[in-house]
Coordinates of C-alpha atoms and ligand atoms in Angstrom, one line a residue:
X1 CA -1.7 -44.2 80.4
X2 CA -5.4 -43.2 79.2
X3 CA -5.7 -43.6 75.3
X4 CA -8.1 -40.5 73.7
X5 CA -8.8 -41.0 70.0
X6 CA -10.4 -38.2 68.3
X7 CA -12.8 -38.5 65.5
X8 CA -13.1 -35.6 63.2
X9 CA -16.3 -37.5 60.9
X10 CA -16.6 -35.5 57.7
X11 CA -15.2 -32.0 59.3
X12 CA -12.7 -30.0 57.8
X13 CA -10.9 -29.3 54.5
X14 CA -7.2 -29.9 54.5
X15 CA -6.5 -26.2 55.0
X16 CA -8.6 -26.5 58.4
X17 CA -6.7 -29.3 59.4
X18 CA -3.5 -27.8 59.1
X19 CA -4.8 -24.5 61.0
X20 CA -5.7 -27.3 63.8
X21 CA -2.6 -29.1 64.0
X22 CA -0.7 -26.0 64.1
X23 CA -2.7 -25.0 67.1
X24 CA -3.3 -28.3 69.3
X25 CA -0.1 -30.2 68.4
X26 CA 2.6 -27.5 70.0
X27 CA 0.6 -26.7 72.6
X28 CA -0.1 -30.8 73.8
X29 CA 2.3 -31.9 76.3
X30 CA 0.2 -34.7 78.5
X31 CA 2.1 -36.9 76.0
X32 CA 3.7 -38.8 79.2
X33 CA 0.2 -39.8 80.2
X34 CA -2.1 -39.6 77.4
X35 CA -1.7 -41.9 74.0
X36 CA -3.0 -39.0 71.0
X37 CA -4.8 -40.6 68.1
X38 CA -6.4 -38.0 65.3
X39 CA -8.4 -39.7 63.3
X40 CA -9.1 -37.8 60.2
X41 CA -10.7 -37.0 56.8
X42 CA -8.5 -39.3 54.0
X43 CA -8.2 -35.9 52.1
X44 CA -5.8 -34.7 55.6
X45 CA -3.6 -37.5 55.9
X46 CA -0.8 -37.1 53.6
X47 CA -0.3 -33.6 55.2
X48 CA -0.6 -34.6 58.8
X49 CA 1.6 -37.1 58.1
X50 CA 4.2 -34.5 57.5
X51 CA 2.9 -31.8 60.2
X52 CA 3.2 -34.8 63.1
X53 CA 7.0 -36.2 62.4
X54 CA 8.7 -35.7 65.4
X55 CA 5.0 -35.1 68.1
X56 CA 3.8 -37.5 70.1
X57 CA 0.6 -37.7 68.3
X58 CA -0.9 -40.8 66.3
X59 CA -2.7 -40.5 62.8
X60 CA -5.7 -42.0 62.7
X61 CA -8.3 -42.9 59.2
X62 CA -12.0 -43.4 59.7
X63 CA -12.6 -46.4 57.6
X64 CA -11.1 -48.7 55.0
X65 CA -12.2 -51.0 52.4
X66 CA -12.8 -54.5 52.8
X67 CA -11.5 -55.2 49.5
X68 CA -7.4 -55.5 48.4
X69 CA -7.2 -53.4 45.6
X70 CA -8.6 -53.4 42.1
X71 CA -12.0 -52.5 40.5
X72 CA -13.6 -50.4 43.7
X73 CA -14.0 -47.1 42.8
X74 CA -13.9 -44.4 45.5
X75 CA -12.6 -47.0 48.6
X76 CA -9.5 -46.5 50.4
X77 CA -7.2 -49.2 50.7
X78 CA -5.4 -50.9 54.2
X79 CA -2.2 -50.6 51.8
X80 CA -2.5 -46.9 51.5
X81 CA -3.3 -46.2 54.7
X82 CA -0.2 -47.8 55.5
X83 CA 1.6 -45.9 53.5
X84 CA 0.4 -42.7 54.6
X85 CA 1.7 -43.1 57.8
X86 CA -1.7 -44.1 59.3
X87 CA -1.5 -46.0 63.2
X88 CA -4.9 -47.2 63.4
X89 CA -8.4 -46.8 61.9
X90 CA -11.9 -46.9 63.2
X91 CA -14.0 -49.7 62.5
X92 CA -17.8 -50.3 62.4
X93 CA -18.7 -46.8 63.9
X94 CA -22.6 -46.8 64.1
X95 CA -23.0 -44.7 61.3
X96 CA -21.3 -46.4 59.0
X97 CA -23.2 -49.4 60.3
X98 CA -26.4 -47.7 60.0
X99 CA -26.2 -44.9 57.1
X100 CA -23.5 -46.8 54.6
X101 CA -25.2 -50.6 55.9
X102 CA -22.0 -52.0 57.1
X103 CA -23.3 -55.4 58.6
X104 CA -21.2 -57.8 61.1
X105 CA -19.8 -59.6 58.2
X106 CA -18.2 -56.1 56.2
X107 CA -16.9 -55.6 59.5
X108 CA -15.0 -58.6 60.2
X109 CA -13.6 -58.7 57.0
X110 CA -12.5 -54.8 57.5
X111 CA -10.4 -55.6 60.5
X112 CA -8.6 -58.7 59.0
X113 CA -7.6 -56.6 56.3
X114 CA -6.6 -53.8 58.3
X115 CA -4.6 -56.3 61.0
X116 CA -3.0 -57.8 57.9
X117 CA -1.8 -54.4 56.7
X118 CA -0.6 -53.6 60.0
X119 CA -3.2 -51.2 61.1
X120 CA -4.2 -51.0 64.6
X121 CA -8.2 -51.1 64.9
X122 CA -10.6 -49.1 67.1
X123 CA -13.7 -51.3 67.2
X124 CA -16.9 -49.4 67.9
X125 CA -19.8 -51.3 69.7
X126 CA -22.8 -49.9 71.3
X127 CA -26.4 -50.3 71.8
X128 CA -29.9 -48.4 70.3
X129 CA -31.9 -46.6 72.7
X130 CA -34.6 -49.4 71.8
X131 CA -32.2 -52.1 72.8
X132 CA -31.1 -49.8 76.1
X133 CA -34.5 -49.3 77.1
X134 CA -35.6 -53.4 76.3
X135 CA -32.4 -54.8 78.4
X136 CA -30.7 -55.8 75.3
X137 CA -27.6 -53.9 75.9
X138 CA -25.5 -57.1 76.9
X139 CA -26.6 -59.3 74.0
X140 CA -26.1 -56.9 71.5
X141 CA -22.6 -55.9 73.0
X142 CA -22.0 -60.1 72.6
X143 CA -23.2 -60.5 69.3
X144 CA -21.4 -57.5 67.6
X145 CA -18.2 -58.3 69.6
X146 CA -18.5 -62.3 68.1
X147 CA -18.9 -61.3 65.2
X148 CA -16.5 -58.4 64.5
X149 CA -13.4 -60.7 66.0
X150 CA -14.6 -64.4 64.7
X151 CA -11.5 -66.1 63.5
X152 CA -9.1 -63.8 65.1
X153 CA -6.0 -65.1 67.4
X154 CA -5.7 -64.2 70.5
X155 CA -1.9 -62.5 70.2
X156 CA -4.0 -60.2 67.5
X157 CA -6.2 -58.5 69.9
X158 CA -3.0 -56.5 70.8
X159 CA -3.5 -54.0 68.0
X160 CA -7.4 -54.1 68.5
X161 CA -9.0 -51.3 70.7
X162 CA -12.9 -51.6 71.4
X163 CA -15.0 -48.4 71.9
X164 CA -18.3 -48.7 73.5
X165 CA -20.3 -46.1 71.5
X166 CA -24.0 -46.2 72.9
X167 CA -25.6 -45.0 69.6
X168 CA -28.2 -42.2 71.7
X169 CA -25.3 -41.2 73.2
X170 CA -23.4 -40.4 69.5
X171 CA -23.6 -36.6 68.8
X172 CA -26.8 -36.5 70.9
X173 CA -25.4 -34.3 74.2
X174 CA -26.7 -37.1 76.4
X175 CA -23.9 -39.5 77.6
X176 CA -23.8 -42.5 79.5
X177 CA -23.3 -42.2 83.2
X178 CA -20.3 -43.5 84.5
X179 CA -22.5 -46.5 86.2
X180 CA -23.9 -47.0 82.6
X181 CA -20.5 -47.6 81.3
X182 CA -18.8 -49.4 84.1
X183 CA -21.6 -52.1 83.2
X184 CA -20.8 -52.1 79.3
X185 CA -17.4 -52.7 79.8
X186 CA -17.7 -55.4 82.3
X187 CA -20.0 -57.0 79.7
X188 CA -17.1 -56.2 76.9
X189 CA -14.4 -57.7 78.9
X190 CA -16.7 -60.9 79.5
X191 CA -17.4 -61.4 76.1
X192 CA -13.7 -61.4 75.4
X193 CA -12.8 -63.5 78.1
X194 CA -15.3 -66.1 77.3
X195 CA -13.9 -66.1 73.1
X196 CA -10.6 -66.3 74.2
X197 CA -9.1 -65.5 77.3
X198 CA -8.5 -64.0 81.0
X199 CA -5.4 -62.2 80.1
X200 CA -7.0 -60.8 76.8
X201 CA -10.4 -59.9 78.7
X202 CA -7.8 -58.1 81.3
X203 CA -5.3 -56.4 78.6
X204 CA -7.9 -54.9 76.0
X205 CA -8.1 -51.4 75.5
X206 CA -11.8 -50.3 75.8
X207 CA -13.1 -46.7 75.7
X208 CA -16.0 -45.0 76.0
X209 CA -17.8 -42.7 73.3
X210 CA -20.5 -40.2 72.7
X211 CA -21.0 -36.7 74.2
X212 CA -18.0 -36.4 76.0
X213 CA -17.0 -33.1 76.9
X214 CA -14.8 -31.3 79.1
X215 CA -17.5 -31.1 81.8
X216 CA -17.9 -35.0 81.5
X217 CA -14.6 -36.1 80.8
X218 CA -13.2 -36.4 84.4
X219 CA -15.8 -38.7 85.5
X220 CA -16.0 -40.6 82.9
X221 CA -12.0 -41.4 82.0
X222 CA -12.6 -42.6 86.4
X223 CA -15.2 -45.1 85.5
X224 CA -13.9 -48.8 86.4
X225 CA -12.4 -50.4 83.6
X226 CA -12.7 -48.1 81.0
X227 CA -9.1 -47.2 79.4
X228 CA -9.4 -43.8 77.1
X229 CA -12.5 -41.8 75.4
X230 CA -13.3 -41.4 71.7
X231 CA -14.3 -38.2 71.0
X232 CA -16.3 -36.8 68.3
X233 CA -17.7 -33.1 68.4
X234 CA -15.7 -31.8 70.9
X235 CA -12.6 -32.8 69.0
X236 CA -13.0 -30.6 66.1
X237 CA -12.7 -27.3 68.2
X238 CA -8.4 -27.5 69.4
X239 CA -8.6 -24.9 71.8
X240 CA -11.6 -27.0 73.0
X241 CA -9.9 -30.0 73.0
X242 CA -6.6 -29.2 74.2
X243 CA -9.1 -28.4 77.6
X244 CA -10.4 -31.8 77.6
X245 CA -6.4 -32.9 77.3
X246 CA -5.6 -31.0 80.5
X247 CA -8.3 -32.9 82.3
X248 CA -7.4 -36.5 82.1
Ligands
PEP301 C1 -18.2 -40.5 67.6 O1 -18.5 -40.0 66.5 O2 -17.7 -41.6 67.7 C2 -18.6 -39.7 68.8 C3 -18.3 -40.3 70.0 O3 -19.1 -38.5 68.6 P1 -19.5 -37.4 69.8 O4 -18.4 -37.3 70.7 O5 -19.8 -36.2 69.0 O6 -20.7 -38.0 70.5

């Protein structure tokens, strides 16, 4: 079963939502072979909460606090994510790493509170076009991956998912190839093997994210190793999306 997370960034007022769901969730019946996550705007969750009971669809958030509760103004809790009915949330996407400075440390912390809430996690990882084009991808994959599971146990990388986002590839219309990614999951998969095991390197869920569309998505859902897509732009149209569905 291929896993396909959407990410909806900051698109769409709750009205919008619902006039999505309405469309994409009826009409979505690869549900046998594909595991449906939506991750969403907070503002849509309660709602979808309600418009999902009873589909085959996931609800996903886009980010959480690092914090418990208490004095942080404006954050969002792992606590009330869970109690919205949330499945998992995306972790250390490359623009919260790079526009809202989320460093290695933020991130770890954001994935032991979300494991201890009982949130699944979709970790994004991926290179800069600098570090492509210098041969770094491999050590930066290591690095981020080390540091976004330090101190984790091994049973706990069940509910963590690990997208390889090359950031030119984010929202630019210029993908990885399926060669390019057949490479960064081999290097995702070591990394994990080498922290903690063979079986864990073999049983992680990786994607692959940026620019996929339905003219890519064939080809790249094929590439060796790689499990799912996370998918950005092309999410936010249904009709859109419920093509890429029928593709996988
Ligand atoms: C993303 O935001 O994680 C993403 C993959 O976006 P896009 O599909 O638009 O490149």
């Amino acid at each position: 079963m291929k896993k396909i997370v959407a990410n909806f960034k900051m698109n769409k007022t709750p009205s919008e939502v619902k006039q999505y769901l309405m469309t994409l969730v009826p009409r979505f019946d690869k549900a046998e072979n594909i595991d449906l996550c939506l991750c969403l705007p907070y503002t849509s969750l309660s709602e979808a909460k309600y418009l999902l009971k009873g589909y085959p669809v996931k609800l996903g958030a886009q980010n959480l606090s690092e914090c418990e509760a208490g004095g942080n103004t404006g954050e969002i809790s792992g606590a009330m994510l869970k109690d919205v009915g949330v499945d998992s949330v995306i972790i250390g996407h490359s623009e919260r790493r790079s526009r809202f400075k989320e460093n290695s440390k933020i991130i770890n912390k954001k994935i032991k509170i979300a494991l201890k809430n009982r949130l699944n996690v979709i970790l994004c990882v991926g290179e800069s076009l600098a570090e492509k084009n210098t041969l770094k991808t491999l050590d930066t994959l290591r690095e981020q991956i080390e540091e976004a599971l330090k101190g984790l146990y091994e049973n706990e990388l069940e509910s963590i998912t690990i997208a390889y986002e090359p950031i030119w590839a984010i929202g630019t219309g210029k993908n990885a190839t399926p060669r390019e990614i057949e490479y960064a999951v081999k290097v995702i998969r070591k990394v994990v093997e080498d922290d903690f095991s063979t079986k864990a390197s073999k049983e992680i869920c990786v994607l692959y994210g940026g620019s996929v569309t339905n003219k890519n998505v064939a080809s790249i859902i094929k590439a060796k190793g790689v499990d799912g897509a996370l998918i950005g732009g092309a999410s936010l149209d249904a009709n859109m999306f419920l093509n890429i569905l029928s593709l996988i």
